[in-house]
PDB file of C-alpha atoms in Angstrom:
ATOM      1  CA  UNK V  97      -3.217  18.593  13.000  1.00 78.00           C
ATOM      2  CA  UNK V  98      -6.915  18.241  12.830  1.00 83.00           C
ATOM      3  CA  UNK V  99      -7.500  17.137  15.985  1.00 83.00           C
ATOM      4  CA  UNK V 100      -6.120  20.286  17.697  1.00 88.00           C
ATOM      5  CA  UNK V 101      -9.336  22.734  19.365  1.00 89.00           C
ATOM      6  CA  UNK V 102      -8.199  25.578  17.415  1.00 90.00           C
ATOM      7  CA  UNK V 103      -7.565  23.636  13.817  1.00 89.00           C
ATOM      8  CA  UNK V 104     -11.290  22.243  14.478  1.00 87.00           C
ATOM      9  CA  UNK V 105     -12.836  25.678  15.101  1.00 89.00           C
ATOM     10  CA  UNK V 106     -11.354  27.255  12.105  1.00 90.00           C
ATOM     11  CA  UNK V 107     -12.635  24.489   9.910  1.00 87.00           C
ATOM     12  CA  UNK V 108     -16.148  24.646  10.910  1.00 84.00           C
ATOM     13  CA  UNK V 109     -16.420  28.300  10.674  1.00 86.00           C
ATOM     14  CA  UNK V 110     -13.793  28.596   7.354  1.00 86.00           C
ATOM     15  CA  UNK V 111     -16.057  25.623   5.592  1.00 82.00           C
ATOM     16  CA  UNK V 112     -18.961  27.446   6.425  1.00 80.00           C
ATOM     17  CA  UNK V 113     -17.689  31.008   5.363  1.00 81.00           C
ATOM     18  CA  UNK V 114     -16.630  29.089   2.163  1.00 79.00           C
ATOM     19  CA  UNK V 115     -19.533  27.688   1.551  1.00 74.00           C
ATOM     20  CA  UNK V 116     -21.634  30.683   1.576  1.00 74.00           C
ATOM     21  CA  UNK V 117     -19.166  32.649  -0.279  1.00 71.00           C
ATOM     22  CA  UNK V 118     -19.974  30.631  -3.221  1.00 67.00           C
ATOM     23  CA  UNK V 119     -23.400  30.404  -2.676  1.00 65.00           C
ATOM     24  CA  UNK V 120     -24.781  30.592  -5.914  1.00 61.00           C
ATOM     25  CA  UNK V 121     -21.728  29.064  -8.392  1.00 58.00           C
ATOM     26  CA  UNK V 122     -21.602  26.223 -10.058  1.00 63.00           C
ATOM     27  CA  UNK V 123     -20.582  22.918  -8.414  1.00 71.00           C
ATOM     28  CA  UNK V 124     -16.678  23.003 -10.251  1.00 73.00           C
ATOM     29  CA  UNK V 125     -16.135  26.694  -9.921  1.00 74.00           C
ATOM     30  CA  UNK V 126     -17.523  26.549  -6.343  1.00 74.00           C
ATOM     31  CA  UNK V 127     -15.578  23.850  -5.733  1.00 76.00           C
ATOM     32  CA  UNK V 128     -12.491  26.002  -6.555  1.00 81.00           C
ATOM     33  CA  UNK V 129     -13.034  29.363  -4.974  1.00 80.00           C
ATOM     34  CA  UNK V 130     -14.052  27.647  -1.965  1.00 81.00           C
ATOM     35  CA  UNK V 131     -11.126  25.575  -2.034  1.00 84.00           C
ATOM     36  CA  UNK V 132      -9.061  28.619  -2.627  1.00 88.00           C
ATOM     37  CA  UNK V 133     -10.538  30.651  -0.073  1.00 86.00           C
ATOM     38  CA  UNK V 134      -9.445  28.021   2.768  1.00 89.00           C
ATOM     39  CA  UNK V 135      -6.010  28.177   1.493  1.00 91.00           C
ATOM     40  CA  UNK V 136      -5.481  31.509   1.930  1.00 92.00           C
ATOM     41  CA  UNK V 137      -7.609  31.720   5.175  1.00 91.00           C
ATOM     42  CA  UNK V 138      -5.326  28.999   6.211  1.00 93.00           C
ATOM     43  CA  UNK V 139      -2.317  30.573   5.486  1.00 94.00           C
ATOM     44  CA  UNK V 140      -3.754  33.933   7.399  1.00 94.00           C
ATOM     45  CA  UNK V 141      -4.778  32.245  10.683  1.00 94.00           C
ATOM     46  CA  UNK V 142      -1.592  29.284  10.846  1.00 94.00           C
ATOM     47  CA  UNK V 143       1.587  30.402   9.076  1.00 94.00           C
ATOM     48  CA  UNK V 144       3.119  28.917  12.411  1.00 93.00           C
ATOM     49  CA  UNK V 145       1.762  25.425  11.411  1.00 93.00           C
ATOM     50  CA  UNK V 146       2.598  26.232   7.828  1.00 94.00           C
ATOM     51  CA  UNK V 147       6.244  26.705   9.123  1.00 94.00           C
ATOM     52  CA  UNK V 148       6.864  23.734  11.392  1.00 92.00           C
ATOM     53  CA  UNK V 149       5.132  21.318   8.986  1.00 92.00           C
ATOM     54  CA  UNK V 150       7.735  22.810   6.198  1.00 91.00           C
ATOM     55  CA  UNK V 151      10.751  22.870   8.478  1.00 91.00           C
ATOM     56  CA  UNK V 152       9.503  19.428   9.479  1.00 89.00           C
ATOM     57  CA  UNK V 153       9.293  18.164   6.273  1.00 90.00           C
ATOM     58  CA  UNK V 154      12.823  19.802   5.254  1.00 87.00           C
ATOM     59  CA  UNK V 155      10.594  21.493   2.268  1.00 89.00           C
ATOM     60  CA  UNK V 156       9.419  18.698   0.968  1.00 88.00           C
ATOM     61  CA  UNK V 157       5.457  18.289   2.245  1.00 90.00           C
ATOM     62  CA  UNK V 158       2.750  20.758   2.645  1.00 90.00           C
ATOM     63  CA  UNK V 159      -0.392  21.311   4.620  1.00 91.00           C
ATOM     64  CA  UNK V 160      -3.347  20.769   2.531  1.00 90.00           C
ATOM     65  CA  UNK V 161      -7.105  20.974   3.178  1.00 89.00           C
ATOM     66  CA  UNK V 162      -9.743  18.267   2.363  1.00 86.00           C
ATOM     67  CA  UNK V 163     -13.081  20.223   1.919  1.00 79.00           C
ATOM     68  CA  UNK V 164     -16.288  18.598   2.687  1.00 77.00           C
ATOM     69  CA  UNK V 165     -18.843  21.149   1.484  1.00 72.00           C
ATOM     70  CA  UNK V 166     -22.177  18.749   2.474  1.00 72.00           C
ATOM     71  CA  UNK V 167     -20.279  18.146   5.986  1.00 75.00           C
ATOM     72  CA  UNK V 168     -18.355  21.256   6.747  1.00 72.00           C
ATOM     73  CA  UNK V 169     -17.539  18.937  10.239  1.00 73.00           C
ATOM     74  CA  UNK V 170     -15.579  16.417   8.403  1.00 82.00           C
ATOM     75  CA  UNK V 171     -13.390  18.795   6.731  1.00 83.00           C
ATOM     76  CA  UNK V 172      -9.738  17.911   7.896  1.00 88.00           C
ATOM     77  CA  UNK V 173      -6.138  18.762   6.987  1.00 90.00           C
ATOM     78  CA  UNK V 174      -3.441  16.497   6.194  1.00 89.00           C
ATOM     79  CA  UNK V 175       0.182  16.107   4.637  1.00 89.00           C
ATOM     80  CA  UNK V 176       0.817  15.987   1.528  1.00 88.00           C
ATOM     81  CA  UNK V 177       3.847  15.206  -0.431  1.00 86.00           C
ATOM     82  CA  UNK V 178       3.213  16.035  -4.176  1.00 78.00           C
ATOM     83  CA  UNK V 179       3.144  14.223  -6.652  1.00 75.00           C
ATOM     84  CA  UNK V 180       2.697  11.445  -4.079  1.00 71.00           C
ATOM     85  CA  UNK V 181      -0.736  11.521  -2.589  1.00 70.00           C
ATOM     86  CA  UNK V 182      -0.879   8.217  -0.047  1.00 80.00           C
ATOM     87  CA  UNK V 183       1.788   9.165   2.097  1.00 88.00           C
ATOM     88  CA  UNK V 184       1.011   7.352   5.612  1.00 91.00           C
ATOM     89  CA  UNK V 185       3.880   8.880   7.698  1.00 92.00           C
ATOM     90  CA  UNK V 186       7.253  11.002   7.067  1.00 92.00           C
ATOM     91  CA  UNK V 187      10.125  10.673   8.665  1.00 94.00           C
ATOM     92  CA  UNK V 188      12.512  13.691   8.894  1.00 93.00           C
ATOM     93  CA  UNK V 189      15.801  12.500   8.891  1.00 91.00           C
ATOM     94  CA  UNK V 190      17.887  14.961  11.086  1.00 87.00           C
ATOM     95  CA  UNK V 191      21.419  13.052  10.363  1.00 87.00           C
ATOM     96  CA  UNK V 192      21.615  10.954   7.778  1.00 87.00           C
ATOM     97  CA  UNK V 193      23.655   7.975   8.748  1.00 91.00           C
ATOM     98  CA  UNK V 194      22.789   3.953   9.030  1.00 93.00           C
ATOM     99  CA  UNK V 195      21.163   4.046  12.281  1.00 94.00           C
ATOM    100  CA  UNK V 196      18.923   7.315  11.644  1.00 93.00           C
ATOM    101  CA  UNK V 197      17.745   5.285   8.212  1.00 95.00           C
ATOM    102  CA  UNK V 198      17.391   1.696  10.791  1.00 95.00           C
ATOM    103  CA  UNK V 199      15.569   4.276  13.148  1.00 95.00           C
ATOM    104  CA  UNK V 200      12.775   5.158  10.125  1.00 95.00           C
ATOM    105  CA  UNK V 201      12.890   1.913   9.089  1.00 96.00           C
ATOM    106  CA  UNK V 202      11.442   1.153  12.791  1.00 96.00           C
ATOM    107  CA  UNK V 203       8.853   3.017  12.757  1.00 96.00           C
ATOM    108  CA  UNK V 204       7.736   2.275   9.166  1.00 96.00           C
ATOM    109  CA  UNK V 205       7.210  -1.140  10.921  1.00 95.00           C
ATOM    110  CA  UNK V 206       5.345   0.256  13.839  1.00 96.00           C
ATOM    111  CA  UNK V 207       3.031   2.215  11.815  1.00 95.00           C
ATOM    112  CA  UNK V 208       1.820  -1.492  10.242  1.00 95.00           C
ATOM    113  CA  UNK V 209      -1.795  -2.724  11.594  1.00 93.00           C
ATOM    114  CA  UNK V 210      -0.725  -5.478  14.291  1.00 90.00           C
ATOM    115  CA  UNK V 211      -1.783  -9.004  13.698  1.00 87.00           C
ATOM    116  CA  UNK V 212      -1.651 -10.924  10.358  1.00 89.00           C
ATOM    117  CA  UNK V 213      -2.532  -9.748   7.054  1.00 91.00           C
ATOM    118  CA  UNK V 214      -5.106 -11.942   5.154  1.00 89.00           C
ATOM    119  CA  UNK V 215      -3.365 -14.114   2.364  1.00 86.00           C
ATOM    120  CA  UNK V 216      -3.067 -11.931  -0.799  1.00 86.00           C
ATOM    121  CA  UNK V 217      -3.725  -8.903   0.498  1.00 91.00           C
ATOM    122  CA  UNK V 218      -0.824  -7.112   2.680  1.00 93.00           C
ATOM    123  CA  UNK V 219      -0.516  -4.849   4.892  1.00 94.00           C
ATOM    124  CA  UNK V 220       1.210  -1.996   3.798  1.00 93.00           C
ATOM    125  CA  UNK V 221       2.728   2.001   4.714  1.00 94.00           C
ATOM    126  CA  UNK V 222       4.059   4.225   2.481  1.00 92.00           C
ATOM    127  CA  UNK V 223       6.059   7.050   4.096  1.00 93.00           C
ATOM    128  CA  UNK V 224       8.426   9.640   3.053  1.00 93.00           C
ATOM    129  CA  UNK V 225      11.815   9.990   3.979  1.00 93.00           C
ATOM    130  CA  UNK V 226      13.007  13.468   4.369  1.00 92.00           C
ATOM    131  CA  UNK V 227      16.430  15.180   4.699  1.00 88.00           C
ATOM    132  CA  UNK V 228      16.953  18.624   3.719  1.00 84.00           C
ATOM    133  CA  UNK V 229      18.707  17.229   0.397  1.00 81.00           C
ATOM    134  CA  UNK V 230      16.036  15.028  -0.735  1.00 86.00           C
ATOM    135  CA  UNK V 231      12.190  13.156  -0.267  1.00 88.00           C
ATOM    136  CA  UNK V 232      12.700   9.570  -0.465  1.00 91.00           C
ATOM    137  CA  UNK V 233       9.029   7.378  -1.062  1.00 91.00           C
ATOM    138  CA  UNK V 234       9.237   4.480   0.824  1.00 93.00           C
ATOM    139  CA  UNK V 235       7.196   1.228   1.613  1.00 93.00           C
ATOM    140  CA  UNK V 236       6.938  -1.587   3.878  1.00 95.00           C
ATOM    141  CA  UNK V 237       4.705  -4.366   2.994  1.00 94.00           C
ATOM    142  CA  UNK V 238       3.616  -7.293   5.642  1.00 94.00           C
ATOM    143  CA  UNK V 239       2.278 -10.444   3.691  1.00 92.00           C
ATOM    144  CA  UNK V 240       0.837 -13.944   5.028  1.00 90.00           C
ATOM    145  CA  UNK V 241       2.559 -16.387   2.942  1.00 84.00           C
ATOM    146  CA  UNK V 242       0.525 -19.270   4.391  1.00 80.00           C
ATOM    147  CA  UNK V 243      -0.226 -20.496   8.239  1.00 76.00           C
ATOM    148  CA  UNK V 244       1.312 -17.903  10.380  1.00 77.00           C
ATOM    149  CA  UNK V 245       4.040 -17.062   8.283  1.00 84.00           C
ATOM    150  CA  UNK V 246       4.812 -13.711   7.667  1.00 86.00           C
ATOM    151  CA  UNK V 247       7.530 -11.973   5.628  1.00 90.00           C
ATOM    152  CA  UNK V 248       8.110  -7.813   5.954  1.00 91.00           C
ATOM    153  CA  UNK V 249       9.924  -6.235   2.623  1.00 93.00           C
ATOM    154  CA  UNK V 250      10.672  -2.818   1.648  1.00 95.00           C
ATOM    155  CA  UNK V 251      10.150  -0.888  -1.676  1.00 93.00           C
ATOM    156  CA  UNK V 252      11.465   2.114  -3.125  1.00 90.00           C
ATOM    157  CA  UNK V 253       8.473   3.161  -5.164  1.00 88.00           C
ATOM    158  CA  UNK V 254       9.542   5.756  -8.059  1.00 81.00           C
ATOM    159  CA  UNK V 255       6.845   8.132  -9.450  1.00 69.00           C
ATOM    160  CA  UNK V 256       3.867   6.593  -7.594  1.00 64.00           C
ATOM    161  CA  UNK V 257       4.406   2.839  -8.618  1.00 71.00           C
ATOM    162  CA  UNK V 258       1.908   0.776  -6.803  1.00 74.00           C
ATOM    163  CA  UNK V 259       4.331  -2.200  -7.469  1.00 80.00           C
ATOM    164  CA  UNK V 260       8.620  -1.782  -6.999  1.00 85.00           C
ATOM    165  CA  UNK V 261      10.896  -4.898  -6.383  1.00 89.00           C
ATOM    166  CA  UNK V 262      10.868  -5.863  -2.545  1.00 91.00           C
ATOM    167  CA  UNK V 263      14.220  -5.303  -1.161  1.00 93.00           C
ATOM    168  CA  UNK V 264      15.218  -7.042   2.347  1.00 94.00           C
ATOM    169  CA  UNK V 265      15.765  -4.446   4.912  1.00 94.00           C
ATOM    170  CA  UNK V 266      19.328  -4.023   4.874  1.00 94.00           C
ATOM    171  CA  UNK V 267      19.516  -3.422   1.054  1.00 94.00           C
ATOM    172  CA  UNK V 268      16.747  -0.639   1.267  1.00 95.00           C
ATOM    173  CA  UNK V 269      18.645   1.115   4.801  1.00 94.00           C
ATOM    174  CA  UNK V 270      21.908   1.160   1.782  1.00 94.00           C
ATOM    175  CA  UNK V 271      19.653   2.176  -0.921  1.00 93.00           C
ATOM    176  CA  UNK V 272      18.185   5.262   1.161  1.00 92.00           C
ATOM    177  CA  UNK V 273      21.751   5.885   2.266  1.00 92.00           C
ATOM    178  CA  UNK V 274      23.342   5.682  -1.279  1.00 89.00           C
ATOM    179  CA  UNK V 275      20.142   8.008  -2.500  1.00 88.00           C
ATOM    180  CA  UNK V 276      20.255  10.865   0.039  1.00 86.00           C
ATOM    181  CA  UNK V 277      24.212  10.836  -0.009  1.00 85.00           C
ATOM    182  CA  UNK V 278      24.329  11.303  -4.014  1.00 84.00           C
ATOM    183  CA  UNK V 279      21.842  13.770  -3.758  1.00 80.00           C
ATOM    184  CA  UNK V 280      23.795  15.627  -1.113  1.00 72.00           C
ATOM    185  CA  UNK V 281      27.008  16.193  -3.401  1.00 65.00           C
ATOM    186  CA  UNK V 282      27.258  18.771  -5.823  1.00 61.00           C
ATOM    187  CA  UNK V 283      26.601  18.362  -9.260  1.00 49.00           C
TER     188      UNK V 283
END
């Protein structure tokens, strides 16, 4: 999203109009008007963006702002899936079947830095699984258990665990599947 010509020029000239907007608060309450002020400048300028990224998401992420008041030029927008904030990827799940959930589990695999993870400290992605039921956190993890070996294993993080039990791949594709089919029936 950032990278797109008009994105880039409304940052500059937003994170400048922010900044001199509050001028002459403090740093906190600064912090937050500015903040504010992008948000609804955002909302002004890209409710397009606003729209895909929600229809995208199936209502589950939003478009958030990361303000660099010192470097107006680094300012950036990203996804965000609250309460989870290190989401790498997400993965809208248009059908929800085995080989859509194989599909995301794919590219949660192709999103991994190539070549071999130093001993004891994996490689890992955390993405979010979307259907217009439910958000699923996910994780792939890539470890170097010695020599070239390397073993891939999924999580289902809950609440923003950094640690989950590693599932093999096919119970994690039936553990998505179970999750966004009970969430699909009613209640």
């Amino acid at each position: 999203m950032t990278n797109h010509p008009a994105v880039q020029e409304w940052l500059r000239n937003a994170s400048l109009e922010a900044a001199v907007e509050v001028g002459n608060l403090s740093d906190t309450e600064a912090s937050a008007r500015a903040y504010s002020f992008m948000r609804e400048q955002l909302a002004e300028k890209f409710p397009s963006l606003l729209d895909a990224i929600h229809e995208l998401t199936h209502g589950h992420g939003t478009v958030d702002i990361n303000w660099r008041p010192l470097a107006p030029q680094f300012s950036s927008l990203f996804l965000t899936f609250p309460p989870h904030d290190s989401i790498d990827i997400s993965i809208p799940l248009e059908t929800v079947n085995p080989d859509a959930i194989s599909a995301a589990a794919d590219r949660m695999i192709e999103a991994l830095p190539k070549g071999l993870p130093f001993p004891k400290h994996p490689h890992t992605v955390d993405a979010m699984l979307t259907s217009s039921s439910i958000a699923v956190h996910a994780r792939v993890e890539d470890r170097n258990e010695g020599g070239q070996r390397r073993v891939r294993s999924f999580m289902l993080p809950e609440n923003g665990q950094k640690k989950a039990e590693r599932l093999p791949r096919d119970t994690f594709e039936n553990r998505v599947f179970n999750a966004i089919e009970e969430a699909r029936l009613p209640t």
